Amino acid sequence: MGTQLLNEQTCYERLRNWIIDGTLQPNERLIELELTARLGVGRATIRTVLARLEQEGLVVREPNRGARVRFVSHEEALEILEARTAIESLLARFAAMRAQPADVAQMRDLLEQMRACIEHGDLVSYSTLNTALHRAIAEAARHRTAARLLETLGSQSVRYQYRTILAPGRPATSLTEHSAVVEAIAAHDPDAAEQAMRAHLSGVCEALRRLRQGL
Amino acid sequence: MGTQLLNEQTCYERLRNWIIDGTLQPNERLIELELTARLGVGRATIRTVLARLEQEGLVVREPNRGARVRFVSHEEALEILEARTAIESLLARFAAMRAQPADVAQMRDLLEQMRACIEHGDLVSYSTLNTALHRAIAEAARHRTAARLLETLGSQSVRYQYRTILAPGRPATSLTEHSAVVEAIAAHDPDAAEQAMRAHLSGVCEALRRLRQGL
DNA sequence: GTTAACAATCTTGTAGACAAAATTGTTGAG
DNA sequence: CTCAACAATTTTGTCTACAAGATTGTTAAC
């Protein structure tokens, strides 16, 4: 067990990762003393970290009743995706305006890797590359405010990220949608980039909605 | 001085308000012991509150160097406004889809009051009503996720909110833009509502950019 | 007059302790 | 057997104290 000496920041990142990767499951109670033992820090530190995570939307705290991992329902996941659509469209637009050649090269590289993943049927790696591409676009946009919003939104909905990819035929269409976004950015066409990103995420939305029906 | 007994939540709200209303100025250092005296709570409480405010973007904390009120530059104010445009367009769209008659009635009431304010030249009240209207639209949209994002974005940029209104002729055009948004919502026309809101906030963006030139 | 080293002060980071509240478990009456 | 009241335990909320780091002010050398 990791009983290292940690400062607040690393402690925050650890706990955050545990929530994101599912080590700590939704609705699971986060008992301060327990985390104290697991992370090797005092309760005061745990407390501030939990407060930060609450503000970030990963944790829910109720007065005198402690903290728990926030459970994100299907409805909320959809809301988050809708909000992401708005933000990522903005980012795509700005990426088209401000992307450097190096940015575009990286995006194309990622796209190529994604293509390979689909050929080999490696959907897990595909999903990882997918988030990497979205991150690359966000960076190319050089828009800190929007990027920060996207970061928090993304962390809240990771639980649902893998599911949409599993829909039949979804990976292939996903790839062509991504290509369209990248090409619009490469062509420095803001309107096209925004539109392509919106179309792509609408597709994901639709896939998630359909999954919900089938459940 | 308010040396009441406060719990964490009220303490958080107080400090937040002090930052938003300018009692605590940008870049001002927030010394824990001092806040302890002002708010009548222990340092641990102050500490968690500062952590929350940092996550919200109102405060900056550096390790071993304490916290200070975050200074939002003109560039950042513009970024925030751009992000707001994306989120509020989404909210306008959903408001058009989900607004109840009562929601629309409230919006029209607010619009009427705004019109009166402009006639009397009361720009301060106009600004207050302005935020009230935007809040009403957000509520009518019934989209918690987007509303939450907007809330945090708004609190970060209040400092720049009054300035755009002061541009010559801006209040009048602002009012007609708002009318267009409300009417589109009342007509349950999502596309028109989104477009009208986007047009409105682009106008504000433009006004802010022009102000920046004149400075 | 300027700069460097050192000391004093201030501020933050963290741990430990205690009281208040909530939860859980137990007992006894119906 | 079920339910309510009560006691024990757990957990949170807060404060105080101390150590570590940063800042400021002073002195002395050049």
Coordinates of C-alpha atoms (C1' of nucleotides) in Angstrom, one line a residue:
Chain A
M1 CA 0.0 0.0 0.0
G2 CA 1.2 3.5 -0.8
T3 CA 2.0 4.9 2.6
Q4 CA 4.4 7.6 1.3
L5 CA 4.8 11.1 2.6
L6 CA 2.7 13.3 0.3
N7 CA 1.9 17.0 0.2
E8 CA -1.5 18.3 -0.5
Q9 CA -1.2 18.5 -4.3
T10 CA 0.0 15.0 -4.9
C11 CA -2.5 13.8 -2.4
Y12 CA -5.2 15.6 -4.4
E13 CA -4.0 14.0 -7.7
R14 CA -3.9 10.5 -6.2
L15 CA -7.4 10.7 -4.8
R16 CA -8.6 12.2 -8.0
N17 CA -7.1 9.4 -10.0
W18 CA -8.6 6.8 -7.7
I19 CA -12.0 8.2 -8.3
I20 CA -11.5 8.5 -12.1
D21 CA -10.1 5.1 -12.6
G22 CA -12.7 3.5 -10.4
T23 CA -10.5 2.4 -7.5
L24 CA -13.0 4.3 -5.5
Q25 CA -16.5 3.6 -6.8
P26 CA -19.5 5.9 -7.2
N27 CA -21.4 6.5 -3.9
E28 CA -18.6 5.0 -1.9
R29 CA -18.1 6.7 1.4
L30 CA -14.8 8.5 1.8
I31 CA -14.0 8.3 5.5
E32 CA -11.3 10.8 6.4
L33 CA -9.4 8.6 8.9
E34 CA -9.3 5.8 6.3
L35 CA -7.9 8.1 3.7
T36 CA -5.5 9.4 6.2
A37 CA -4.0 5.9 6.7
R38 CA -4.0 5.2 2.9
L39 CA -2.3 8.4 1.9
G40 CA -0.1 9.0 4.9
V41 CA -1.2 12.5 5.7
G42 CA -3.2 14.2 8.4
R43 CA -6.9 14.8 8.4
A44 CA -6.6 18.5 7.7
T45 CA -5.0 17.8 4.4
I46 CA -7.6 15.1 3.4
R47 CA -10.3 17.6 4.3
T48 CA -9.0 20.4 2.0
V49 CA -8.5 17.8 -0.7
L50 CA -12.1 16.6 -0.4
A51 CA -13.3 20.2 -0.5
R52 CA -11.5 20.7 -3.8
L53 CA -12.8 17.6 -5.3
E54 CA -16.3 18.6 -4.3
Q55 CA -15.9 21.9 -6.1
E56 CA -14.7 19.9 -9.1
G57 CA -17.8 17.8 -9.0
L58 CA -16.1 14.5 -8.3
V59 CA -17.2 14.3 -4.6
V60 CA -20.3 15.1 -2.7
R61 CA -20.1 16.3 0.9
E62 CA -23.0 16.6 3.3
P63 CA -22.7 18.5 6.6
N64 CA -21.9 16.1 9.4
R65 CA -22.4 13.1 7.1
G66 CA -19.1 13.1 5.3
A67 CA -18.0 12.8 1.7
R68 CA -18.7 10.2 -0.9
V69 CA -17.8 9.7 -4.5
R70 CA -20.4 11.4 -6.7
F71 CA -22.6 9.1 -8.6
V72 CA -23.2 10.4 -12.2
S73 CA -26.5 9.2 -13.6
H74 CA -27.1 8.6 -17.3
E75 CA -29.1 11.8 -17.5
E76 CA -26.2 13.7 -16.0
A77 CA -23.7 12.0 -18.3
L78 CA -25.8 13.3 -21.2
E79 CA -25.8 16.8 -19.8
I80 CA -22.1 16.7 -19.4
L81 CA -21.7 15.5 -23.0
E82 CA -23.9 18.4 -24.1
A83 CA -21.9 20.9 -22.2
R84 CA -18.7 19.3 -23.6
T85 CA -20.1 19.8 -27.1
A86 CA -20.5 23.5 -26.5
I87 CA -17.0 23.9 -25.1
E88 CA -15.2 21.6 -27.6
S89 CA -16.9 23.3 -30.5
L90 CA -15.4 26.5 -29.3
L91 CA -12.0 24.9 -28.8
A92 CA -12.1 23.4 -32.3
R93 CA -12.9 26.9 -33.7
F94 CA -10.0 28.5 -31.9
A95 CA -7.7 25.6 -32.8
A96 CA -8.5 26.3 -36.5
M97 CA -7.4 29.9 -35.9
R98 CA -4.3 29.3 -33.8
A99 CA -2.9 25.9 -34.6
Q100 CA 0.8 25.7 -35.4
P101 CA 2.2 23.2 -37.9
A102 CA 3.5 21.1 -35.0
D103 CA 0.0 20.9 -33.5
V104 CA -1.4 19.7 -36.8
A105 CA 1.4 17.1 -37.2
Q106 CA 0.6 15.7 -33.8
M107 CA -3.1 15.4 -34.5
R108 CA -2.4 13.6 -37.7
D109 CA -0.1 11.3 -36.0
L110 CA -2.7 10.5 -33.4
L111 CA -5.3 9.9 -36.1
E112 CA -3.0 7.4 -37.8
Q113 CA -2.5 5.5 -34.6
M114 CA -6.3 5.5 -34.0
R115 CA -6.7 4.0 -37.5
A116 CA -4.3 1.3 -36.7
C117 CA -6.1 0.5 -33.4
I118 CA -9.4 0.0 -35.2
E119 CA -7.8 -2.3 -37.7
H120 CA -6.4 -4.4 -34.9
G121 CA -9.7 -4.2 -32.9
D122 CA -7.9 -2.6 -30.0
L123 CA -10.7 -0.4 -28.6
V124 CA -9.1 0.3 -25.3
S125 CA -6.1 1.9 -26.9
Y126 CA -8.4 3.6 -29.3
S127 CA -10.2 5.2 -26.4
T128 CA -7.0 6.5 -24.9
L129 CA -5.9 7.9 -28.2
N130 CA -9.3 9.5 -28.5
T131 CA -8.9 11.5 -25.3
A132 CA -5.3 12.4 -26.4
L133 CA -6.6 13.8 -29.6
H134 CA -9.2 15.9 -27.9
R135 CA -6.6 17.1 -25.6
A136 CA -4.3 18.0 -28.5
I137 CA -7.0 20.1 -30.0
A138 CA -7.6 21.8 -26.7
E139 CA -4.0 22.7 -26.5
A140 CA -3.8 23.9 -30.0
A141 CA -6.6 26.3 -29.3
R142 CA -4.6 28.1 -26.6
H143 CA -7.7 28.9 -24.7
R144 CA -7.0 28.2 -21.0
T145 CA -10.5 29.0 -19.8
A146 CA -12.2 26.6 -22.1
A147 CA -9.6 24.0 -21.6
R148 CA -10.0 24.1 -17.9
L149 CA -13.8 23.7 -18.1
L150 CA -13.3 20.8 -20.4
E151 CA -10.9 19.2 -18.0
T152 CA -13.3 19.2 -15.2
L153 CA -16.2 18.0 -17.4
G154 CA -14.1 15.2 -18.7
S155 CA -13.1 13.9 -15.3
Q156 CA -16.8 13.7 -14.3
S157 CA -17.9 11.5 -17.1
V158 CA -15.1 9.0 -17.7
R159 CA -17.3 6.2 -16.4
Y160 CA -19.4 6.5 -19.5
Q161 CA -16.6 7.2 -22.0
Y162 CA -15.9 3.6 -22.9
R163 CA -19.5 2.5 -23.4
T164 CA -20.3 4.5 -26.5
I165 CA -17.3 3.1 -28.4
L166 CA -18.8 -0.4 -28.0
A167 CA -21.8 0.4 -30.2
P168 CA -21.7 -1.5 -33.4
G169 CA -20.0 0.4 -36.3
R170 CA -19.3 3.4 -34.0
P171 CA -15.5 3.3 -34.0
A172 CA -15.4 3.6 -37.8
T173 CA -17.7 6.6 -38.0
S174 CA -16.0 8.1 -35.0
L175 CA -12.7 8.0 -36.9
T176 CA -14.0 9.7 -40.0
E177 CA -15.6 12.3 -37.8
H178 CA -12.3 13.0 -36.1
S179 CA -10.6 13.2 -39.5
A180 CA -13.0 15.9 -40.6
V181 CA -12.3 17.9 -37.5
V182 CA -8.5 17.6 -37.9
E183 CA -8.6 18.5 -41.6
A184 CA -10.8 21.6 -40.9
I185 CA -8.3 22.7 -38.3
A186 CA -5.4 22.0 -40.7
A187 CA -7.1 24.1 -43.3
H188 CA -7.6 26.9 -40.7
D189 CA -11.3 27.0 -41.3
P190 CA -12.9 27.9 -38.0
D191 CA -16.5 27.5 -39.1
A192 CA -15.9 24.0 -40.6
A193 CA -13.9 22.9 -37.5
E194 CA -16.6 24.0 -35.1
Q195 CA -19.2 22.4 -37.2
A196 CA -17.3 19.1 -37.6
M197 CA -16.7 18.9 -33.8
R198 CA -20.3 19.6 -33.1
A199 CA -21.3 16.9 -35.6
H200 CA -18.9 14.4 -34.0
L201 CA -20.1 15.0 -30.4
S202 CA -23.7 14.9 -31.5
G203 CA -22.9 11.5 -32.8
V204 CA -21.5 10.4 -29.5
C205 CA -24.6 11.9 -27.8
E206 CA -26.8 9.9 -30.0
A207 CA -24.9 6.7 -29.4
L208 CA -25.2 7.3 -25.6
R209 CA -28.9 7.9 -25.9
R210 CA -29.4 4.8 -27.9
L211 CA -27.4 2.8 -25.3
R212 CA -29.7 4.2 -22.6
Q213 CA -32.7 2.8 -24.6
G214 CA -31.2 -0.6 -24.8
L215 CA -30.7 -0.7 -21.0
Chain B
M1 CA -16.7 43.9 12.2
G2 CA -18.6 40.7 11.6
T3 CA -17.1 38.4 14.2
Q4 CA -20.0 36.0 14.2
L5 CA -19.8 32.3 14.6
L6 CA -19.9 30.7 11.2
N7 CA -19.7 27.2 9.7
E8 CA -17.7 26.4 6.7
Q9 CA -20.5 27.0 4.1
T10 CA -21.5 30.4 5.3
C11 CA -17.8 31.3 5.7
Y12 CA -17.3 30.2 2.1
E13 CA -20.2 32.3 0.9
R14 CA -19.0 35.4 2.8
L15 CA -15.5 35.2 1.5
R16 CA -16.8 34.6 -2.0
N17 CA -18.9 37.6 -1.8
W18 CA -16.1 39.8 -0.6
I19 CA -14.1 38.8 -3.6
I20 CA -16.9 39.3 -6.0
D21 CA -18.0 42.7 -4.7
G22 CA -14.5 43.9 -4.5
T23 CA -14.1 44.2 -0.7
L24 CA -11.1 42.0 -1.3
Q25 CA -9.3 43.3 -4.3
P26 CA -7.5 41.4 -7.1
N27 CA -4.0 40.3 -6.1
E28 CA -4.7 41.1 -2.5
R29 CA -3.0 38.6 -0.2
L30 CA -5.4 36.4 1.9
I31 CA -3.6 35.7 5.1
E32 CA -5.2 32.9 7.0
L33 CA -4.8 34.3 10.5
E34 CA -6.3 37.6 9.4
L35 CA -9.3 35.9 7.8
T36 CA -9.6 33.8 11.0
A37 CA -10.1 37.0 13.0
R38 CA -12.5 38.6 10.5
L39 CA -14.7 35.5 10.1
G40 CA -14.5 34.1 13.6
V41 CA -13.4 30.6 12.6
G42 CA -10.3 28.5 12.9
R43 CA -7.6 28.3 10.4
A44 CA -8.5 24.8 9.2
T45 CA -11.9 26.1 8.1
I46 CA -10.3 29.1 6.3
R47 CA -8.0 26.7 4.6
T48 CA -10.6 24.4 3.1
V49 CA -12.6 27.5 2.0
L50 CA -9.5 28.9 0.2
A51 CA -9.0 25.5 -1.4
R52 CA -12.6 25.6 -2.7
L53 CA -12.3 29.1 -4.0
E54 CA -9.1 28.2 -5.8
Q55 CA -10.8 25.3 -7.6
E56 CA -13.6 27.8 -8.5
G57 CA -11.0 30.2 -10.0
L58 CA -11.5 33.1 -7.6
V59 CA -8.3 32.5 -5.7
V60 CA -4.7 31.5 -6.5
R61 CA -2.7 29.5 -4.0
E62 CA 1.0 28.9 -4.2
P63 CA 2.7 26.3 -2.0
N64 CA 4.2 27.9 1.1
R65 CA 3.4 31.3 -0.3
G66 CA -0.3 31.5 0.6
A67 CA -3.4 32.6 -1.2
R68 CA -4.4 35.8 -3.0
V69 CA -7.4 37.0 -4.9
R70 CA -7.0 36.0 -8.5
F71 CA -6.4 38.8 -10.9
V72 CA -8.3 38.4 -14.1
S73 CA -6.7 40.2 -17.0
H74 CA -8.5 41.7 -20.0
E75 CA -7.4 38.8 -22.1
E76 CA -8.8 36.4 -19.6
A77 CA -12.0 38.4 -19.3
L78 CA -12.4 38.0 -23.0
E79 CA -11.8 34.2 -22.8
I80 CA -14.4 33.9 -20.0
L81 CA -16.9 35.8 -22.2
E82 CA -16.2 33.5 -25.1
A83 CA -16.7 30.5 -22.9
R84 CA -19.9 32.0 -21.6
T85 CA -21.1 32.5 -25.1
A86 CA -20.7 28.8 -25.8
I87 CA -22.5 27.8 -22.5
E88 CA -25.3 30.4 -22.7
S89 CA -26.1 29.6 -26.3
L90 CA -26.6 26.0 -25.1
L91 CA -28.8 27.2 -22.2
A92 CA -30.9 29.4 -24.6
R93 CA -31.4 26.4 -26.8
F94 CA -32.6 24.3 -24.0
A95 CA -34.7 27.1 -22.5
A96 CA -36.5 27.3 -25.9
M97 CA -37.3 23.6 -25.6
R98 CA -38.2 23.4 -21.9
A99 CA -39.4 26.8 -20.8
Q100 CA -42.8 26.8 -18.9
P101 CA -45.3 29.7 -19.3
A102 CA -44.2 31.0 -15.9
D103 CA -40.6 31.2 -17.0
V104 CA -41.5 33.2 -20.1
A105 CA -43.7 35.5 -18.0
Q106 CA -40.8 36.2 -15.6
M107 CA -38.4 36.9 -18.5
R108 CA -40.9 39.4 -20.1
D109 CA -41.3 41.0 -16.7
L110 CA -37.6 41.5 -16.3
L111 CA -37.4 42.8 -19.9
E112 CA -40.0 45.4 -19.1
Q113 CA -38.1 46.5 -16.0
M114 CA -34.9 46.8 -18.0
R115 CA -36.7 49.0 -20.5
A116 CA -37.8 51.3 -17.7
C117 CA -34.2 51.4 -16.3
I118 CA -32.9 52.6 -19.7
E119 CA -35.5 55.3 -19.9
H120 CA -34.5 56.6 -16.5
G121 CA -30.8 56.2 -17.3
D122 CA -30.3 53.8 -14.3
L123 CA -27.5 51.7 -15.6
V124 CA -26.7 50.1 -12.3
S125 CA -30.1 48.6 -11.9
Y126 CA -30.1 47.6 -15.5
S127 CA -26.9 45.6 -14.9
T128 CA -28.5 43.8 -12.0
L129 CA -31.6 43.0 -14.0
N130 CA -29.4 41.9 -16.9
T131 CA -27.8 39.2 -14.7
A132 CA -31.2 38.3 -13.3
L133 CA -32.5 37.7 -16.9
H134 CA -29.6 35.5 -17.8
R135 CA -30.2 33.6 -14.6
A136 CA -33.8 33.2 -15.5
I137 CA -32.9 31.8 -18.8
A138 CA -30.5 29.4 -17.2
E139 CA -33.2 28.2 -14.8
A140 CA -35.7 27.7 -17.6
A141 CA -33.3 25.5 -19.4
R142 CA -33.3 23.0 -16.5
H143 CA -29.7 22.0 -17.3
R144 CA -27.8 21.8 -14.0
T145 CA -24.4 21.1 -15.6
A146 CA -24.4 24.0 -17.9
A147 CA -25.9 26.3 -15.2
R148 CA -23.1 25.3 -12.8
L149 CA -20.4 26.1 -15.3
L150 CA -22.0 29.5 -16.1
E151 CA -22.2 30.3 -12.4
T152 CA -18.5 29.8 -11.9
L153 CA -17.6 31.7 -15.1
G154 CA -19.8 34.6 -14.1
S155 CA -18.3 35.0 -10.6
Q156 CA -14.8 35.2 -12.2
S157 CA -15.6 38.1 -14.5
V158 CA -18.0 40.4 -12.5
R159 CA -15.2 43.0 -12.4
Y160 CA -15.6 43.5 -16.1
Q161 CA -19.4 43.3 -16.3
Y162 CA -20.2 46.9 -15.7
R163 CA -17.7 48.3 -18.2
T164 CA -19.3 47.2 -21.4
I165 CA -22.7 48.7 -20.5
L166 CA -21.0 52.1 -20.4
A167 CA -20.2 52.1 -24.1
P168 CA -22.3 54.7 -26.0
G169 CA -25.5 53.3 -27.4
R170 CA -24.8 49.9 -25.9
P171 CA -27.7 49.7 -23.5
A172 CA -30.3 50.2 -26.2
T173 CA -28.9 47.6 -28.6
S174 CA -28.4 45.3 -25.6
L175 CA -32.1 45.5 -24.8
T176 CA -33.2 44.7 -28.3
E177 CA -30.8 41.7 -28.4
H178 CA -32.3 40.4 -25.1
S179 CA -35.8 40.8 -26.5
A180 CA -34.9 38.7 -29.5
V181 CA -33.6 36.0 -27.2
V182 CA -36.7 36.0 -25.0
E183 CA -39.1 36.0 -28.0
A184 CA -37.3 33.1 -29.5
I185 CA -37.6 31.2 -26.2
A186 CA -41.2 32.1 -26.0
A187 CA -41.8 30.8 -29.5
H188 CA -40.0 27.5 -28.5
D189 CA -37.6 27.9 -31.4
P190 CA -34.3 26.4 -30.2
D191 CA -32.2 27.4 -33.2
A192 CA -33.4 31.0 -33.1
A193 CA -32.8 31.2 -29.4
E194 CA -29.3 29.8 -29.6
Q195 CA -28.5 32.2 -32.5
A196 CA -30.0 35.2 -30.8
M197 CA -28.0 34.5 -27.6
R198 CA -24.8 34.0 -29.6
A199 CA -25.4 37.3 -31.4
H200 CA -26.0 39.1 -28.1
L201 CA -22.9 37.9 -26.4
S202 CA -20.8 38.5 -29.6
G203 CA -22.0 42.1 -29.2
V204 CA -20.8 42.2 -25.6
C205 CA -17.5 40.6 -26.7
E206 CA -17.1 43.3 -29.4
A207 CA -17.9 46.1 -26.9
L208 CA -15.3 44.7 -24.5
R209 CA -12.7 44.4 -27.3
R210 CA -13.3 48.0 -28.3
L211 CA -13.0 49.2 -24.7
R212 CA -9.6 47.4 -24.6
Q213 CA -8.5 49.4 -27.6
G214 CA -9.5 52.7 -26.0
L215 CA -7.5 51.9 -22.9
Chain C
dG1 C1' 26.3 53.4 -2.0
dT2 C1' 25.6 48.7 -3.1
dT3 C1' 25.5 44.1 -2.2
dA4 C1' 25.7 39.7 0.6
dA5 C1' 25.1 37.2 4.6
dC6 C1' 22.6 36.6 8.7
dA7 C1' 18.9 37.0 12.1
dA8 C1' 14.2 38.1 13.5
dT9 C1' 9.6 37.8 12.2
dC10 C1' 5.8 36.3 9.8
dT11 C1' 3.1 32.8 7.5
dT12 C1' 2.1 28.4 6.0
dG13 C1' 1.9 23.1 6.5
dT14 C1' 0.7 19.5 9.4
dA15 C1' -0.2 16.8 13.4
dG16 C1' -2.8 15.8 17.5
dA17 C1' -6.8 16.4 20.7
dC18 C1' -11.4 17.2 22.0
dA19 C1' -16.4 18.1 21.5
dA20 C1' -20.6 17.5 18.7
dA21 C1' -23.3 14.9 15.6
dA22 C1' -24.6 10.8 13.4
dT23 C1' -24.7 5.9 13.0
dT24 C1' -25.0 1.4 14.7
dG25 C1' -26.1 -2.1 18.1
dT26 C1' -28.7 -3.6 22.1
dT27 C1' -32.3 -4.1 25.2
dG28 C1' -37.0 -4.3 26.7
dA29 C1' -41.9 -3.5 26.2
dG30 C1' -45.9 -4.5 23.6
Chain D
dC1 C1' -41.7 -10.9 16.3
dT2 C1' -41.8 -5.8 15.8
dC3 C1' -40.8 -1.5 17.2
dA4 C1' -39.0 2.2 20.2
dA5 C1' -35.9 4.0 23.4
dC6 C1' -31.3 4.1 24.9
dA7 C1' -26.2 3.3 25.0
dA8 C1' -21.8 2.5 22.5
dT9 C1' -19.2 3.4 18.7
dT10 C1' -17.9 5.8 14.8
dT11 C1' -17.1 9.9 12.2
dT12 C1' -17.1 14.6 11.5
dG13 C1' -16.1 19.6 12.8
dT14 C1' -13.1 22.6 15.1
dC15 C1' -9.4 24.4 17.8
dT16 C1' -4.6 24.6 19.6
dA17 C1' 0.2 23.8 19.2
dC18 C1' 4.4 23.2 16.9
dA19 C1' 7.7 22.6 12.9
dA20 C1' 9.1 24.1 8.3
dG21 C1' 9.5 27.5 4.9
dA22 C1' 9.4 32.3 3.2
dT23 C1' 9.8 37.2 3.9
dT24 C1' 11.7 41.2 5.8
dG25 C1' 15.1 44.0 8.2
dT26 C1' 19.7 44.7 9.8
dT27 C1' 24.5 44.7 9.8
dA28 C1' 29.0 44.5 7.8
dA29 C1' 32.1 44.1 4.0
dC30 C1' 33.6 45.9 -0.3

